[in-house]
Coordinates of N, CA, C and O in Angstrom, one line a residue:
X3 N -35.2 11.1 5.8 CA -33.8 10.7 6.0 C -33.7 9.3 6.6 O -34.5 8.9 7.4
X4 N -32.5 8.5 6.0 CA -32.8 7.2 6.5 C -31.4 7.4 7.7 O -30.6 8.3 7.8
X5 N -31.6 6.0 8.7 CA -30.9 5.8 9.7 C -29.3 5.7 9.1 O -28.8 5.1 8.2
X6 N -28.8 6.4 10.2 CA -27.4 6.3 10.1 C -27.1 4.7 10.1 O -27.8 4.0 10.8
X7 N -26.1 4.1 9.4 CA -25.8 2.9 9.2 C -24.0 2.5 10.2 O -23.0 2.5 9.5
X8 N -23.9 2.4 11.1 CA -23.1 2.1 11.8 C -22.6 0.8 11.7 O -22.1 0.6 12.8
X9 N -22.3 -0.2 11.0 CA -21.6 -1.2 10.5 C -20.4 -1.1 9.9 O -20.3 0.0 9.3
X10 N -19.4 -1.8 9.8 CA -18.9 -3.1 11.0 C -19.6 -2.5 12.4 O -20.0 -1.3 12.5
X11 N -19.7 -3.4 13.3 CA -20.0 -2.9 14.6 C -18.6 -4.0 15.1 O -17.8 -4.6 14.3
X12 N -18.7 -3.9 16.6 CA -17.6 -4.7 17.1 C -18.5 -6.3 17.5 O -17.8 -7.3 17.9
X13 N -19.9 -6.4 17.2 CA -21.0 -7.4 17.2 C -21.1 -7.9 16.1 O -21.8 -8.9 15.8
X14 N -20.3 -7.1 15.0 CA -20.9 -8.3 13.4 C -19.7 -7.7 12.6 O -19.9 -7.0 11.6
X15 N -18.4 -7.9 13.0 CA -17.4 -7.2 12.4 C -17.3 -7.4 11.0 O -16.8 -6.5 10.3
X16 N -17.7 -8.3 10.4 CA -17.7 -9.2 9.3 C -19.1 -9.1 8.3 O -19.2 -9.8 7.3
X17 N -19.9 -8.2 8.8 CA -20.9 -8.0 7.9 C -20.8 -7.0 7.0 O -21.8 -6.3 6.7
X18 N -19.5 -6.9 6.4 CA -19.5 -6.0 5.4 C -19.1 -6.6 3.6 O -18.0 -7.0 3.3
X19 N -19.9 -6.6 2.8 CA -20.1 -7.8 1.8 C -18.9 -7.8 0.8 O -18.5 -8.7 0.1
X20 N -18.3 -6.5 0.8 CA -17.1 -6.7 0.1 C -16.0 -6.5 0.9 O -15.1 -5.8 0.5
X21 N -16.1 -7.1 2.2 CA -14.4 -7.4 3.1 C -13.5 -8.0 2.1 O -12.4 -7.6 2.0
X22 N -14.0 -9.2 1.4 CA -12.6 -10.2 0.9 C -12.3 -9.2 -0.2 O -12.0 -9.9 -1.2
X23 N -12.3 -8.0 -0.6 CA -11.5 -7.2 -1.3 C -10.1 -6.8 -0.4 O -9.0 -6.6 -0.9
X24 N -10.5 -6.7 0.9 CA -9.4 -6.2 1.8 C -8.2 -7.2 1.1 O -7.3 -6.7 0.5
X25 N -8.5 -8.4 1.2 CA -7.4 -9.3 1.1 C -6.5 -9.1 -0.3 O -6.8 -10.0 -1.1
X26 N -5.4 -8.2 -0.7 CA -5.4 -7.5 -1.7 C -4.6 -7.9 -2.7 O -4.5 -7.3 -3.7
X27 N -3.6 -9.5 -2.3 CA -3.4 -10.2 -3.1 C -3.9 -11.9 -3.2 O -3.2 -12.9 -3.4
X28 N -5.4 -11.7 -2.8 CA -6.2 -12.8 -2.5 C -6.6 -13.2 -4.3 O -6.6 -12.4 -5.2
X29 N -6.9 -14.3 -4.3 CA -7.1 -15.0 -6.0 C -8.5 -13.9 -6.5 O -8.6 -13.0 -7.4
X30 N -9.4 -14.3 -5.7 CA -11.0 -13.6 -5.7 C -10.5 -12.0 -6.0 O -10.4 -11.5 -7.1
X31 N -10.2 -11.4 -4.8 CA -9.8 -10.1 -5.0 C -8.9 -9.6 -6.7 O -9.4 -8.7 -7.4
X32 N -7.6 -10.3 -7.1 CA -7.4 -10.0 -8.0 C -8.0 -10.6 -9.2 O -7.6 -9.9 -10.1
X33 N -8.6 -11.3 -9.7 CA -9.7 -11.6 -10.5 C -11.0 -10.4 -10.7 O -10.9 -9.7 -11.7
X34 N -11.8 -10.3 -9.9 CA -12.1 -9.1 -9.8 C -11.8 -7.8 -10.5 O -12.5 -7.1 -11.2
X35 N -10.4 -7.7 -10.0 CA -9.6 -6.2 -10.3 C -9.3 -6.4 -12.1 O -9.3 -5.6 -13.0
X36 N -9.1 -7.7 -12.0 CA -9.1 -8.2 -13.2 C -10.1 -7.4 -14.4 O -9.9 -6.5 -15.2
X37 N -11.5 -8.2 -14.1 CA -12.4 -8.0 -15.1 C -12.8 -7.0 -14.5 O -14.0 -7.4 -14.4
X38 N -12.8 -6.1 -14.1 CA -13.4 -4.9 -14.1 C -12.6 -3.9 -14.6 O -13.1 -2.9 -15.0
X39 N -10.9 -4.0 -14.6 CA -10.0 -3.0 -16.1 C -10.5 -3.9 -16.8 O -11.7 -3.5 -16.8
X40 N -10.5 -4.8 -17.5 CA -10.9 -5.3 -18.7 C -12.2 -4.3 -19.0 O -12.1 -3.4 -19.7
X41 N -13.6 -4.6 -18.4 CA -14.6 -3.8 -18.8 C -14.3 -2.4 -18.7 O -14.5 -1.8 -19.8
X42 N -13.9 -1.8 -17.8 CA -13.2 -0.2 -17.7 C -12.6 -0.1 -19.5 O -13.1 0.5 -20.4
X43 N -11.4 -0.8 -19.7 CA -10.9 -0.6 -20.9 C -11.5 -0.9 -22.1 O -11.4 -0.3 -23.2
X44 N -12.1 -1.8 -22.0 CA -13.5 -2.4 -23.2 C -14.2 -0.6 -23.6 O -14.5 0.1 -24.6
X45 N -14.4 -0.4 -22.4 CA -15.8 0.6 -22.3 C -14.7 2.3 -23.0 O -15.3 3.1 -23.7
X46 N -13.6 2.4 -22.5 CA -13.0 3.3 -22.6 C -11.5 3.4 -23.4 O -11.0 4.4 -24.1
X47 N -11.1 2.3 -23.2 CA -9.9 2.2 -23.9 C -9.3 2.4 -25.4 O -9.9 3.2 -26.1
X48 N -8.3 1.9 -26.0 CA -8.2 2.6 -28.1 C -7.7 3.3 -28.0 O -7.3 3.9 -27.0
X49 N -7.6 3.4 -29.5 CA -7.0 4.8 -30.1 C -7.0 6.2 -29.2 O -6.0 6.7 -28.7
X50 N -8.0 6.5 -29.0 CA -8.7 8.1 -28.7 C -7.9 7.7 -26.8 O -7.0 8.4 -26.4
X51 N -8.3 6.7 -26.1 CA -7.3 6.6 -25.0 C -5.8 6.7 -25.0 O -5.2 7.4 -24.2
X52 N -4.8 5.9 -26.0 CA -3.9 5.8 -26.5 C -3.7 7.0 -26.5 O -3.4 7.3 -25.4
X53 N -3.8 8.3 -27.3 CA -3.4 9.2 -27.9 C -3.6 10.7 -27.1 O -3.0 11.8 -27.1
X54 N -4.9 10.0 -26.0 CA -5.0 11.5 -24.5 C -3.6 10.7 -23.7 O -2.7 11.4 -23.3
X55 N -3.5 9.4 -23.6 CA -2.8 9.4 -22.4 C -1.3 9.6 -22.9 O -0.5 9.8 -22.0
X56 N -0.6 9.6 -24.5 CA 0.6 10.0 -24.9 C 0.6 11.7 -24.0 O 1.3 12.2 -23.2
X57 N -0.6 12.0 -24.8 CA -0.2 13.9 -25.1 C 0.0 14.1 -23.4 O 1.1 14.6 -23.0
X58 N -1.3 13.6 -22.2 CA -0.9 13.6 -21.1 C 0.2 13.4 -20.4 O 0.7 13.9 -19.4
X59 N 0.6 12.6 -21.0 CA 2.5 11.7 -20.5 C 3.5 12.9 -20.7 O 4.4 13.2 -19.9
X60 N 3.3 13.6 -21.9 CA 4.2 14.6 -22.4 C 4.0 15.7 -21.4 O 4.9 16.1 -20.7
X61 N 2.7 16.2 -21.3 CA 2.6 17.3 -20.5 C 2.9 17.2 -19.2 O 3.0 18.3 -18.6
X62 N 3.2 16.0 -18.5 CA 3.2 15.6 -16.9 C 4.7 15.6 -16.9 O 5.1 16.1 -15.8
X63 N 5.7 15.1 -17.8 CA 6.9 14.5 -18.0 C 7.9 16.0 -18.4 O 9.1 15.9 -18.5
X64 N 7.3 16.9 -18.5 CA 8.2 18.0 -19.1 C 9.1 18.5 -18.3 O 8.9 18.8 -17.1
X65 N 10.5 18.7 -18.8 CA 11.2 18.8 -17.3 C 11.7 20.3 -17.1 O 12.8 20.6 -16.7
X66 N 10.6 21.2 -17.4 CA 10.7 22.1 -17.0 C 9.0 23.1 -16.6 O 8.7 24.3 -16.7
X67 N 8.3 22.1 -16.0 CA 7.5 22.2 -15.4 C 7.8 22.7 -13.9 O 8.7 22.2 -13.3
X68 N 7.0 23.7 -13.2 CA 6.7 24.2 -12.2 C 6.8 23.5 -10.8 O 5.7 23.1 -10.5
X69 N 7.9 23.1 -9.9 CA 7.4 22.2 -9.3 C 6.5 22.6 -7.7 O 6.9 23.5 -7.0
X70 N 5.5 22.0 -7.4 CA 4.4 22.9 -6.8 C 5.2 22.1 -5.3 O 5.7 21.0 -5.1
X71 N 4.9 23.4 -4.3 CA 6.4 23.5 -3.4 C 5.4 23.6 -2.0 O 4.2 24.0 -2.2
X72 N 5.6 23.4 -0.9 CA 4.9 23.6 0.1 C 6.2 24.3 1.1 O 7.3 23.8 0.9
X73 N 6.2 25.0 1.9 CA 6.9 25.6 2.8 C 6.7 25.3 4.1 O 5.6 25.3 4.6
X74 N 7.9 25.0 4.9 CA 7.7 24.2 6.3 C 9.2 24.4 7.0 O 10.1 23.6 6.7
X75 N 9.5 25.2 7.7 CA 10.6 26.0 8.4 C 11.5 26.3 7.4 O 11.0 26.8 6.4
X76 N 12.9 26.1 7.6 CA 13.7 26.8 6.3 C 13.6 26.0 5.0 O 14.5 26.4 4.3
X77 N 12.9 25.2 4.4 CA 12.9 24.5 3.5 C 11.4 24.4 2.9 O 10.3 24.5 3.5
X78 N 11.5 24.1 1.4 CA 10.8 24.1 0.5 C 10.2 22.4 0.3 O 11.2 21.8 0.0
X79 N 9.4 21.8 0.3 CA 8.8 20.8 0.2 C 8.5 20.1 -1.4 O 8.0 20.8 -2.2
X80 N 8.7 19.3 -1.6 CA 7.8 18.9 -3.4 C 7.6 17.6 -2.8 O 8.2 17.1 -1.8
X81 N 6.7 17.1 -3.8 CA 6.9 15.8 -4.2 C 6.9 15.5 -6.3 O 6.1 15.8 -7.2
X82 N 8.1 14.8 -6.2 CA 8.0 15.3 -7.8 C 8.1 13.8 -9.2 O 9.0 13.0 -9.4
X83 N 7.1 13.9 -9.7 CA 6.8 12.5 -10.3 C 7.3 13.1 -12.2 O 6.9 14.1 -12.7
X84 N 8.0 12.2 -12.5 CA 8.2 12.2 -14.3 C 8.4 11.0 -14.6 O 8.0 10.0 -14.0
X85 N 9.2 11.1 -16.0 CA 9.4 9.6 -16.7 C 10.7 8.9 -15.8 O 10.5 7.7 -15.6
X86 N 11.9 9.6 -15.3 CA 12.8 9.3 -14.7 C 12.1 8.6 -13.3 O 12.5 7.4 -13.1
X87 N 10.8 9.2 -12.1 CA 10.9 8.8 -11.1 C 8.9 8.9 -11.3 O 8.2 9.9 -11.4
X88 N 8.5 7.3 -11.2 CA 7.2 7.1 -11.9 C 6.5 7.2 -10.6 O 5.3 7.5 -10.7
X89 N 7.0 7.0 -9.3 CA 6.7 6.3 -8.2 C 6.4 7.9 -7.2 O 5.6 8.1 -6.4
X90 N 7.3 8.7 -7.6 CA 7.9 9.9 -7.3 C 8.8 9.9 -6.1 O 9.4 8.9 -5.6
X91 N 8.9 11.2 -5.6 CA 10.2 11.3 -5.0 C 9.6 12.8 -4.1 O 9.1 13.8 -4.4
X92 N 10.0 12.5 -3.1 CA 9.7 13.5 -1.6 C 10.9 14.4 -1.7 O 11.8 13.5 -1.8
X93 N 11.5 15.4 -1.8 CA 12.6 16.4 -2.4 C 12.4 17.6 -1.4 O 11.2 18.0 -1.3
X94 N 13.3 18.4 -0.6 CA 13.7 19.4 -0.5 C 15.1 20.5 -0.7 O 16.3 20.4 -0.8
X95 N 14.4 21.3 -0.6 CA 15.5 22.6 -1.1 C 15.4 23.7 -0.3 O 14.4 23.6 0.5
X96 N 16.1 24.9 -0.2 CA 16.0 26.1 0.8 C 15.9 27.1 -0.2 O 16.4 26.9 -1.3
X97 N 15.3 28.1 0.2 CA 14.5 29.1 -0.7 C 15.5 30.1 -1.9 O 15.2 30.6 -3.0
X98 N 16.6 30.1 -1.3 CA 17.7 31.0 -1.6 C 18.1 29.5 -3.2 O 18.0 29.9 -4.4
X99 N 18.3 28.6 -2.9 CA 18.3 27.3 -4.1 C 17.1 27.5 -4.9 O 17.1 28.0 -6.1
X100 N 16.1 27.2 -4.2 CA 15.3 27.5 -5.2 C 14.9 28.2 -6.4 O 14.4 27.9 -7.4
X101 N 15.4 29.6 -5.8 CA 15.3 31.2 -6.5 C 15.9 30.4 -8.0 O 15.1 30.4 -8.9
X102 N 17.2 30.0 -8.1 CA 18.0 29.4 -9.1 C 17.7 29.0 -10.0 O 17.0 28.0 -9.9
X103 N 18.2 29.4 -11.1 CA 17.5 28.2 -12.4 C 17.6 27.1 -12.5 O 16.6 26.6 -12.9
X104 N 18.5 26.4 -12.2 CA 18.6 25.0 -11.5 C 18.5 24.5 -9.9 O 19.2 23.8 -9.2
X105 N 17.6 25.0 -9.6 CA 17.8 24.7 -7.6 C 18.1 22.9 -7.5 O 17.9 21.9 -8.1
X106 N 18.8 23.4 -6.4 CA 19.6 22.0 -5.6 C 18.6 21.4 -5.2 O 17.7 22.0 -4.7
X107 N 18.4 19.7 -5.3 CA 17.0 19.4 -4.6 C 17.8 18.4 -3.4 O 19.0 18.2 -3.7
X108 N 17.4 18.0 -2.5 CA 17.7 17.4 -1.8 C 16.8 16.1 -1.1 O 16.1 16.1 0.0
X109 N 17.0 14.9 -2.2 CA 15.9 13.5 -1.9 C 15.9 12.7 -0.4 O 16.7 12.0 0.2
X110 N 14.8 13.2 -0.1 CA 14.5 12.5 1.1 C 13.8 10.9 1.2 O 14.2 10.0 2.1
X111 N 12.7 10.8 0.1 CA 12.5 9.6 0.1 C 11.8 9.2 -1.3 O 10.8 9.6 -1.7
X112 N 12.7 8.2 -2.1 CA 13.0 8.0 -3.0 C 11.8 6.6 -3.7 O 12.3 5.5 -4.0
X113 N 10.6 6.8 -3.8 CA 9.5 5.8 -3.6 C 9.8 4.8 -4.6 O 9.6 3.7 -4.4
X114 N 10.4 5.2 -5.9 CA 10.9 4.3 -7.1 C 11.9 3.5 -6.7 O 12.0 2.4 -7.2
X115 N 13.1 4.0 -5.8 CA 13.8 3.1 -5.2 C 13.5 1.9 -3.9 O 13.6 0.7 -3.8
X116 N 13.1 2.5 -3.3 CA 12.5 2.0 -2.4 C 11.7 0.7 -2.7 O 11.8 -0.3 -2.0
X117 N 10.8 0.8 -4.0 CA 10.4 -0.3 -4.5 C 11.0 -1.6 -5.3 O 10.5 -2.7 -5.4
X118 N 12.4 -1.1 -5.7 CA 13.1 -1.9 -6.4 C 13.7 -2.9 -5.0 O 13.7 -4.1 -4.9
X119 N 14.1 -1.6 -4.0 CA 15.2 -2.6 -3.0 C 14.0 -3.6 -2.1 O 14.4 -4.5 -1.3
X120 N 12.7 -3.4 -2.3 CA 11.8 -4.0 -1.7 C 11.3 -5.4 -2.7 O 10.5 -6.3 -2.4
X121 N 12.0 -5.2 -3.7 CA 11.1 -6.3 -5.2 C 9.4 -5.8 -4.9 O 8.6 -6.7 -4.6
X122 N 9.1 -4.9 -5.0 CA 7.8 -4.9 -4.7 C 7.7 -3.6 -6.3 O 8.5 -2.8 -6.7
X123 N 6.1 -3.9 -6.7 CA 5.9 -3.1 -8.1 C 5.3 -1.9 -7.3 O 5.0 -0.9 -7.9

């Protein structure tokens, strides 16, 4: 077994060789990010990608999909991502709504918005 590796220490904070990735809209860093989708996509991308990630889009995007619910005092929890909200969207409802074929949702935090009023992608 080899020795535990405790670095950064508070003695060599900077000895870690890919720190200037932190820097996340640094030239180096996105160049990088660059050619490595490029290779990623070289290596995987086309037709046969094209055509999993349509059928995938469809199946994620259906809007009558199940939405998976967490429970937390009187209210139902989601977080719920489609073609309408890409970013998704933090949503609750009360149980008696829910039961309904259409339950009431009620948007707490709206990440696709949020991004527009920030100009940020």
């Amino acid at each position: 077994m080899t020795a535990f590796d405790f670095r950064p220490t508070l003695n060599a904070p900077d000895d870690d060789p890919y720190l200037w990735l932190e820097d996340i809209e640094g030239e180096r860093a996105l160049d990088w990010t660059a050619s490595q989708s490029a290779r990623t996509l070289g290596l995987f991308g086309g037709t046969k990608f094209q055509r999993d990630r349509a059928a995938l889009t469809a199946i994620f995007d259906r809007p009558d999909k199940t939405p998976q619910i967490k429970r937390h005092g009187h209210y139902l929890y989601n977080f719920w991502q489609d073609a309408r909200n890409r970013r998704g969207l933090w949503r609750r409802s009360t149980l008696a709504s829910y039961m309904k074929a259409e339950p009431q949702w009620e948007a707490l935090l709206d990440l696709d918005a949020v991004a527009v009023s920030d100009g940020e992608d």
